[in-house]
PDB file of C-alpha atoms in Angstrom:
ATOM      1  CA  MET A   1     -20.898  -4.488  -8.951  1.00 66.00           C
ATOM      2  CA  THR A   2     -23.084  -5.593 -11.865  1.00 63.00           C
ATOM      3  CA  PRO A   3     -24.119  -9.293 -12.090  1.00 59.00           C
ATOM      4  CA  ARG A   4     -24.800 -10.165 -15.735  1.00 59.00           C
ATOM      5  CA  ASP A   5     -26.616 -13.099 -17.260  1.00 51.00           C
ATOM      6  CA  ALA A   6     -24.240 -15.892 -17.911  1.00 49.00           C
ATOM      7  CA  GLN A   7     -23.601 -16.631 -21.608  1.00 51.00           C
ATOM      8  CA  PRO A   8     -23.719 -20.068 -23.102  1.00 47.00           C
ATOM      9  CA  HIS A   9     -20.125 -19.788 -24.190  1.00 48.00           C
ATOM     10  CA  VAL A  10     -18.121 -17.545 -21.912  1.00 54.00           C
ATOM     11  CA  PRO A  11     -14.415 -16.842 -22.824  1.00 68.00           C
ATOM     12  CA  GLY A  12     -11.992 -19.031 -20.960  1.00 83.00           C
ATOM     13  CA  GLU A  13     -10.144 -15.956 -19.799  1.00 88.00           C
ATOM     14  CA  LEU A  14     -13.157 -14.846 -17.732  1.00 89.00           C
ATOM     15  CA  LYS A  15     -13.373 -18.292 -16.168  1.00 89.00           C
ATOM     16  CA  GLU A  16      -9.755 -18.184 -15.262  1.00 90.00           C
ATOM     17  CA  ARG A  17     -10.210 -14.799 -13.626  1.00 91.00           C
ATOM     18  CA  GLY A  18     -13.088 -16.200 -11.676  1.00 90.00           C
ATOM     19  CA  GLN A  19     -10.959 -19.008 -10.412  1.00 90.00           C
ATOM     20  CA  LEU A  20      -8.277 -16.506  -9.394  1.00 88.00           C
ATOM     21  CA  VAL A  21     -10.842 -14.558  -7.427  1.00 91.00           C
ATOM     22  CA  ALA A  22     -12.170 -17.769  -5.818  1.00 89.00           C
ATOM     23  CA  SER A  23      -8.607 -18.945  -4.929  1.00 88.00           C
ATOM     24  CA  LEU A  24      -7.583 -15.612  -3.517  1.00 87.00           C
ATOM     25  CA  GLY A  25     -10.678 -15.209  -1.437  1.00 85.00           C
ATOM     26  CA  SER A  26     -10.409 -18.741  -0.039  1.00 83.00           C
ATOM     27  CA  SER A  27      -6.737 -18.186   0.874  1.00 79.00           C
ATOM     28  CA  LEU A  28      -7.543 -14.873   2.614  1.00 78.00           C
ATOM     29  CA  ARG A  29     -10.319 -16.352   4.735  1.00 70.00           C
ATOM     30  CA  SER A  30      -8.303 -19.509   5.712  1.00 69.00           C
ATOM     31  CA  GLY A  31      -5.188 -17.510   6.550  1.00 62.00           C
ATOM     32  CA  ALA A  32      -3.144 -19.594   4.176  1.00 52.00           C
ATOM     33  CA  THR A  33      -0.708 -16.802   3.482  1.00 49.00           C
ATOM     34  CA  SER A  34       2.430 -18.846   4.249  1.00 47.00           C
ATOM     35  CA  LEU A  35       2.198 -20.810   1.073  1.00 50.00           C
ATOM     36  CA  GLY A  36       3.402 -17.879  -1.002  1.00 62.00           C
ATOM     37  CA  THR A  37       0.458 -18.147  -3.457  1.00 67.00           C
ATOM     38  CA  VAL A  38      -1.619 -15.260  -2.121  1.00 75.00           C
ATOM     39  CA  PRO A  39       0.686 -12.374  -3.167  1.00 81.00           C
ATOM     40  CA  LYS A  40       1.067 -13.891  -6.652  1.00 85.00           C
ATOM     41  CA  LEU A  41      -2.699 -14.204  -7.059  1.00 87.00           C
ATOM     42  CA  LEU A  42      -3.171 -10.695  -5.791  1.00 88.00           C
ATOM     43  CA  GLU A  43      -0.510  -9.364  -8.069  1.00 89.00           C
ATOM     44  CA  GLN A  44      -2.254 -10.890 -11.116  1.00 89.00           C
ATOM     45  CA  LEU A  45      -5.642  -9.447 -10.271  1.00 91.00           C
ATOM     46  CA  LEU A  46      -4.243  -5.989  -9.515  1.00 90.00           C
ATOM     47  CA  LEU A  47      -1.979  -5.549 -12.452  1.00 89.00           C
ATOM     48  CA  THR A  48      -4.265  -7.063 -15.114  1.00 90.00           C
ATOM     49  CA  GLY A  49      -7.511  -5.652 -13.756  1.00 91.00           C
ATOM     50  CA  GLY A  50      -8.996  -9.082 -13.819  1.00 91.00           C
ATOM     51  CA  TRP A  51     -11.110  -8.313 -10.757  1.00 92.00           C
ATOM     52  CA  MET A  52     -13.271  -5.998 -12.858  1.00 93.00           C
ATOM     53  CA  ASP A  53     -14.689  -8.678 -15.216  1.00 91.00           C
ATOM     54  CA  PHE A  54     -14.916 -12.402 -14.415  1.00 92.00           C
ATOM     55  CA  VAL A  55     -17.165 -15.361 -14.408  1.00 91.00           C
ATOM     56  CA  THR A  56     -17.638 -17.441 -11.170  1.00 90.00           C
ATOM     57  CA  ARG A  57     -17.599 -21.198 -11.203  1.00 86.00           C
ATOM     58  CA  LEU A  58     -21.361 -21.071 -10.783  1.00 86.00           C
ATOM     59  CA  GLY A  59     -21.592 -19.212 -14.069  1.00 86.00           C
ATOM     60  CA  ASP A  60     -22.382 -15.732 -12.815  1.00 88.00           C
ATOM     61  CA  HIS A  61     -20.819 -13.013 -14.922  1.00 90.00           C
ATOM     62  CA  ILE A  62     -19.578 -10.298 -12.536  1.00 91.00           C
ATOM     63  CA  THR A  63     -18.246  -6.793 -13.531  1.00 92.00           C
ATOM     64  CA  TYR A  64     -17.037  -3.966 -11.369  1.00 93.00           C
ATOM     65  CA  GLU A  65     -16.012  -0.303 -12.091  1.00 91.00           C
ATOM     66  CA  ARG A  66     -12.562   0.861 -11.056  1.00 89.00           C
ATOM     67  CA  SER A  67     -14.220   2.906  -8.306  1.00 88.00           C
ATOM     68  CA  GLU A  68     -15.765  -0.236  -6.844  1.00 91.00           C
ATOM     69  CA  PHE A  69     -12.527  -2.003  -5.807  1.00 93.00           C
ATOM     70  CA  ALA A  70     -13.464  -1.766  -2.109  1.00 91.00           C
ATOM     71  CA  ASP A  71     -16.833  -3.419  -2.950  1.00 91.00           C
ATOM     72  CA  PHE A  72     -15.004  -6.214  -4.736  1.00 92.00           C
ATOM     73  CA  VAL A  73     -12.792  -6.842  -1.797  1.00 91.00           C
ATOM     74  CA  GLU A  74     -15.587  -6.788   0.826  1.00 89.00           C
ATOM     75  CA  THR A  75     -18.288  -8.530  -1.240  1.00 90.00           C
ATOM     76  CA  LEU A  76     -18.804 -12.130  -0.122  1.00 87.00           C
ATOM     77  CA  PRO A  77     -17.598 -14.980  -2.390  1.00 85.00           C
ATOM     78  CA  LEU A  78     -17.925 -15.979  -5.100  1.00 86.00           C
ATOM     79  CA  GLN A  79     -18.714 -12.499  -6.396  1.00 89.00           C
ATOM     80  CA  GLY A  80     -15.860 -10.885  -4.342  1.00 90.00           C
ATOM     81  CA  LEU A  81     -13.103 -11.740  -1.942  1.00 89.00           C
ATOM     82  CA  GLY A  82     -15.052 -11.492   1.294  1.00 87.00           C
ATOM     83  CA  ALA A  83     -12.013  -9.808   2.910  1.00 85.00           C
ATOM     84  CA  ASP A  84     -10.799  -6.407   4.153  1.00 84.00           C
ATOM     85  CA  LEU A  85      -8.806  -3.653   2.526  1.00 86.00           C
ATOM     86  CA  GLY A  86      -6.388  -3.765   5.394  1.00 83.00           C
ATOM     87  CA  ILE A  87      -5.493  -7.349   4.777  1.00 84.00           C
ATOM     88  CA  VAL A  88      -5.010  -6.737   1.018  1.00 86.00           C
ATOM     89  CA  GLU A  89      -2.656  -3.853   1.855  1.00 84.00           C
ATOM     90  CA  ARG A  90      -0.634  -5.924   4.234  1.00 82.00           C
ATOM     91  CA  LEU A  91      -0.280  -8.752   1.850  1.00 82.00           C
ATOM     92  CA  ILE A  92       1.104  -6.433  -0.765  1.00 83.00           C
ATOM     93  CA  GLY A  93       4.003  -5.701   1.484  1.00 76.00           C
ATOM     94  CA  PRO A  94       7.036  -3.687   0.262  1.00 73.00           C
ATOM     95  CA  ARG A  95       5.914  -3.663  -3.401  1.00 79.00           C
ATOM     96  CA  PRO A  96       5.709  -0.030  -4.520  1.00 78.00           C
ATOM     97  CA  ASP A  97       4.338  -0.993  -7.908  1.00 80.00           C
ATOM     98  CA  LEU A  98       1.387  -2.843  -6.374  1.00 84.00           C
ATOM     99  CA  LEU A  99       0.941  -0.155  -3.679  1.00 82.00           C
ATOM    100  CA  ALA A 100       0.602   2.479  -6.308  1.00 83.00           C
ATOM    101  CA  VAL A 101      -2.193   0.508  -7.987  1.00 86.00           C
ATOM    102  CA  PHE A 102      -3.834  -0.251  -4.633  1.00 88.00           C
ATOM    103  CA  TYR A 103      -3.790   3.442  -3.543  1.00 84.00           C
ATOM    104  CA  GLU A 104      -5.161   4.479  -6.884  1.00 84.00           C
ATOM    105  CA  LEU A 105      -8.077   2.181  -6.501  1.00 88.00           C
ATOM    106  CA  THR A 106      -8.864   2.990  -2.845  1.00 85.00           C
ATOM    107  CA  PRO A 107      -9.882   6.234  -1.214  1.00 74.00           C
ATOM    108  CA  PRO A 108      -7.739   7.688   1.612  1.00 68.00           C
ATOM    109  CA  ARG A 109      -8.257   5.890   4.805  1.00 57.00           C
ATOM    110  CA  ASP A 110     -10.844   7.319   7.099  1.00 48.00           C
ATOM    111  CA  ARG A 111     -11.311   6.396  10.759  1.00 44.00           C
ATOM    112  CA  GLY A 112     -14.498   4.562  11.334  1.00 42.00           C
ATOM    113  CA  ARG A 113     -14.905   3.324   7.779  1.00 40.00           C
ATOM    114  CA  PRO A 114     -18.441   1.891   7.475  1.00 38.00           C
ATOM    115  CA  LYS A 115     -18.947  -1.746   6.769  1.00 38.00           C
ATOM    116  CA  LYS A 116     -21.758  -3.688   5.108  1.00 37.00           C
ATOM    117  CA  ALA A 117     -24.490  -4.458   7.631  1.00 31.00           C
ATOM    118  CA  ASP A 118     -25.384  -7.789   5.929  1.00 36.00           C
ATOM    119  CA  ASP A 119     -21.813  -9.135   6.063  1.00 36.00           C
ATOM    120  CA  VAL A 120     -20.786 -11.526   8.820  1.00 30.00           C
ATOM    121  CA  HIS A 121     -17.614 -10.191  10.403  1.00 35.00           C
ATOM    122  CA  ASN A 122     -15.220 -11.571  12.946  1.00 37.00           C
ATOM    123  CA  TYR A 123     -13.090  -9.465  15.196  1.00 29.00           C
ATOM    124  CA  SER A 124     -10.943  -8.145  12.445  1.00 34.00           C
ATOM    125  CA  GLY A 125     -13.788  -6.927  10.316  1.00 40.00           C
ATOM    126  CA  CYS A 126     -13.488  -9.851   7.821  1.00 41.00           C
ATOM    127  CA  PRO A 127     -16.005 -12.687   7.106  1.00 44.00           C
ATOM    128  CA  ALA A 128     -15.566 -15.575   9.578  1.00 42.00           C
ATOM    129  CA  PRO A 129     -13.942 -18.697   8.189  1.00 43.00           C
ATOM    130  CA  GLY A 130     -16.343 -21.276   6.838  1.00 48.00           C
ATOM    131  CA  PRO A 131     -16.476 -24.956   7.763  1.00 46.00           C
ATOM    132  CA  GLY A 132     -13.060 -26.466   7.478  1.00 46.00           C
ATOM    133  CA  GLU A 133     -11.398 -23.125   6.942  1.00 45.00           C
ATOM    134  CA  GLU A 134      -9.127 -22.568   9.930  1.00 42.00           C
ATOM    135  CA  GLY A 135      -6.401 -20.053  10.457  1.00 42.00           C
ATOM    136  CA  THR A 136      -5.908 -16.626  11.719  1.00 42.00           C
ATOM    137  CA  LEU A 137      -6.238 -13.438   9.723  1.00 40.00           C
ATOM    138  CA  PRO A 138      -3.786 -10.533   9.867  1.00 42.00           C
ATOM    139  CA  ALA A 139      -4.964  -7.618  12.045  1.00 44.00           C
ATOM    140  CA  PRO A 140      -6.897  -4.952  10.116  1.00 43.00           C
ATOM    141  CA  ARG A 141      -4.873  -1.939   9.068  1.00 44.00           C
ATOM    142  CA  LYS A 142      -4.482   0.740  11.727  1.00 44.00           C
ATOM    143  CA  GLN A 143      -4.415   4.433  11.498  1.00 44.00           C
ATOM    144  CA  ARG A 144      -0.906   5.564  11.090  1.00 45.00           C
ATOM    145  CA  PRO A 145       0.226   9.127  11.807  1.00 41.00           C
ATOM    146  CA  ASN A 146       0.239  11.664   8.997  1.00 41.00           C
ATOM    147  CA  GLY A 147       3.562  12.858   7.714  1.00 38.00           C
ATOM    148  CA  ASN A 148       6.132  10.595   6.183  1.00 41.00           C
ATOM    149  CA  GLN A 149       3.809   7.700   5.667  1.00 72.00           C
ATOM    150  CA  VAL A 150       4.177   5.810   2.392  1.00 75.00           C
ATOM    151  CA  GLU A 151       0.538   6.005   1.462  1.00 73.00           C
ATOM    152  CA  ALA A 152       0.421   9.791   1.601  1.00 79.00           C
ATOM    153  CA  ILE A 153       3.635  10.065  -0.469  1.00 83.00           C
ATOM    154  CA  MET A 154       2.465   7.557  -3.159  1.00 81.00           C
ATOM    155  CA  ARG A 155      -0.837   9.280  -3.548  1.00 79.00           C
ATOM    156  CA  LYS A 156       0.773  12.645  -3.893  1.00 83.00           C
ATOM    157  CA  LEU A 157       3.305  11.281  -6.381  1.00 84.00           C
ATOM    158  CA  ALA A 158       0.548   9.748  -8.461  1.00 80.00           C
ATOM    159  CA  LYS A 159      -1.200  13.077  -8.577  1.00 79.00           C
ATOM    160  CA  ASP A 160       1.608  15.654  -8.865  1.00 84.00           C
ATOM    161  CA  ARG A 161       4.841  13.788  -9.880  1.00 87.00           C
ATOM    162  CA  PRO A 162       4.181  10.760 -12.052  1.00 84.00           C
ATOM    163  CA  ASP A 163       7.808  10.862 -13.176  1.00 88.00           C
ATOM    164  CA  LEU A 164       9.015  10.302  -9.607  1.00 88.00           C
ATOM    165  CA  LEU A 165       6.325   7.676  -9.088  1.00 85.00           C
ATOM    166  CA  GLN A 166       7.813   5.782 -12.022  1.00 83.00           C
ATOM    167  CA  GLU A 167      11.199   5.876 -10.358  1.00 86.00           C
ATOM    168  CA  VAL A 168       9.681   4.402  -7.149  1.00 83.00           C
ATOM    169  CA  THR A 169       7.719   1.718  -8.860  1.00 77.00           C
ATOM    170  CA  ALA A 170      10.751   0.674 -10.821  1.00 78.00           C
ATOM    171  CA  GLY A 171      12.659   0.258  -7.515  1.00 79.00           C
ATOM    172  CA  ARG A 172      15.237   2.991  -8.386  1.00 86.00           C
ATOM    173  CA  MET A 173      14.070   5.378  -5.642  1.00 86.00           C
ATOM    174  CA  LYS A 174      12.456   5.009  -2.233  1.00 85.00           C
ATOM    175  CA  PRO A 175       9.172   6.909  -1.554  1.00 84.00           C
ATOM    176  CA  TYR A 176      10.729   9.170   1.056  1.00 85.00           C
ATOM    177  CA  THR A 177      13.645  10.011  -1.360  1.00 88.00           C
ATOM    178  CA  ALA A 178      11.056  10.884  -4.041  1.00 89.00           C
ATOM    179  CA  ALA A 179       9.247  13.158  -1.517  1.00 88.00           C
ATOM    180  CA  VAL A 180      12.561  14.945  -0.746  1.00 89.00           C
ATOM    181  CA  GLU A 181      13.288  15.263  -4.509  1.00 90.00           C
ATOM    182  CA  ALA A 182       9.858  16.769  -5.044  1.00 90.00           C
ATOM    183  CA  GLY A 183      10.460  19.273  -2.224  1.00 90.00           C
ATOM    184  CA  TRP A 184       7.659  17.992   0.034  1.00 87.00           C
ATOM    185  CA  ARG A 185       9.966  16.667   2.778  1.00 84.00           C
ATOM    186  CA  SER A 186      13.197  17.952   4.238  1.00 83.00           C
ATOM    187  CA  PRO A 187      16.218  15.621   4.065  1.00 81.00           C
ATOM    188  CA  ARG A 188      16.786  13.752   7.273  1.00 78.00           C
ATOM    189  CA  THR A 189      19.253  11.240   8.599  1.00 77.00           C
ATOM    190  CA  THR A 190      19.827   9.078  11.706  1.00 79.00           C
ATOM    191  CA  ILE A 191      22.944   9.865  13.628  1.00 81.00           C
ATOM    192  CA  PRO A 192      24.324   7.127  15.938  1.00 77.00           C
ATOM    193  CA  LEU A 193      25.112   8.926  19.247  1.00 80.00           C
ATOM    194  CA  THR A 194      28.090   6.644  20.006  1.00 80.00           C
ATOM    195  CA  ASP A 195      31.094   8.959  19.999  1.00 84.00           C
ATOM    196  CA  PRO A 196      31.905  12.426  18.737  1.00 86.00           C
ATOM    197  CA  GLU A 197      33.984  11.086  15.786  1.00 86.00           C
ATOM    198  CA  SER A 198      31.138   8.939  14.599  1.00 85.00           C
ATOM    199  CA  ILE A 199      28.705  11.906  14.849  1.00 85.00           C
ATOM    200  CA  ALA A 200      31.123  14.220  12.975  1.00 87.00           C
ATOM    201  CA  ARG A 201      31.775  11.606  10.227  1.00 85.00           C
ATOM    202  CA  THR A 202      28.024  10.973   9.707  1.00 83.00           C
ATOM    203  CA  LEU A 203      27.317  14.726   9.466  1.00 84.00           C
ATOM    204  CA  PHE A 204      30.191  15.349   7.102  1.00 85.00           C
ATOM    205  CA  ASP A 205      29.218  12.516   4.781  1.00 85.00           C
ATOM    206  CA  LYS A 206      25.646  13.698   4.605  1.00 80.00           C
ATOM    207  CA  LEU A 207      26.250  17.481   4.484  1.00 81.00           C
ATOM    208  CA  GLY A 208      29.432  18.006   2.518  1.00 84.00           C
ATOM    209  CA  THR A 209      32.259  20.479   3.368  1.00 89.00           C
ATOM    210  CA  GLU A 210      30.404  23.723   3.226  1.00 89.00           C
ATOM    211  CA  GLN A 211      27.388  22.768   5.327  1.00 85.00           C
ATOM    212  CA  ALA A 212      29.625  20.826   7.740  1.00 86.00           C
ATOM    213  CA  GLN A 213      31.658  24.022   8.315  1.00 89.00           C
ATOM    214  CA  GLN A 214      28.433  25.962   9.054  1.00 89.00           C
ATOM    215  CA  VAL A 215      27.453  23.347  11.598  1.00 86.00           C
ATOM    216  CA  CYS A 216      30.854  23.605  13.207  1.00 89.00           C
ATOM    217  CA  ARG A 217      30.483  27.433  13.520  1.00 88.00           C
ATOM    218  CA  GLU A 218      27.064  26.986  15.043  1.00 87.00           C
ATOM    219  CA  LEU A 219      28.342  24.331  17.501  1.00 87.00           C
ATOM    220  CA  ALA A 220      31.173  26.644  18.424  1.00 87.00           C
ATOM    221  CA  ARG A 221      28.740  29.420  19.114  1.00 87.00           C
ATOM    222  CA  LEU A 222      26.546  27.221  21.265  1.00 86.00           C
ATOM    223  CA  VAL A 223      29.299  25.812  23.475  1.00 85.00           C
ATOM    224  CA  ARG A 224      30.861  29.230  24.160  1.00 79.00           C
ATOM    225  CA  PRO A 225      30.154  30.565  27.670  1.00 70.00           C
ATOM    226  CA  SER A 226      27.052  32.740  27.718  1.00 64.00           C
ATOM    227  CA  GLY A 227      29.089  35.839  28.533  1.00 60.00           C
ATOM    228  CA  ASP A 228      31.187  35.412  25.384  1.00 61.00           C
ATOM    229  CA  ARG A 229      28.229  35.235  23.004  1.00 55.00           C
TER     230      ARG A 229
END
């Protein structure tokens, strides 16, 4: 973060960005996520990069580098959001386009991520609500197992397959499908174990005639008495 001397006449756009930052930070700290305004504010700041250059309502001109997004999120208002990366990620929700931007701006998660010693944190690792700011905050993001997690796929797509990332962000393909298309994951399906006909129909629809016949041969081999094998 780089605080700069306020100019006598700052562009209105920088003031508007500062207001966005202040509004988003206030909503995060008060837990006012049910109003539907937080995701929209977050979307504006992420997609426009407005968080990197803004003027606070106190007249402070604040700039951040792209590598300092975590600092922007964790820095206390009005120069930042005074929040936690986990909350930001959870608020994004199922938006692959915003998740792609978020993952590009943040390093891979690391257990025991250090926090600023000077910040005042509540149990979730976020600044405690100020006077008159009530509400509960979402739980901080937890470590998820490696493997088919969306974060790992999105990061790898951004690095190695930007063409597939574009399909995901446009909503034409799911992250897991893109990983299968790229050859990083094996195709999988869920088979309802209700009755043999349902199992057979699900396998046939997913595998096609040739592979389904191979499965039939393997099943026949497995169910034969051990002496006939």
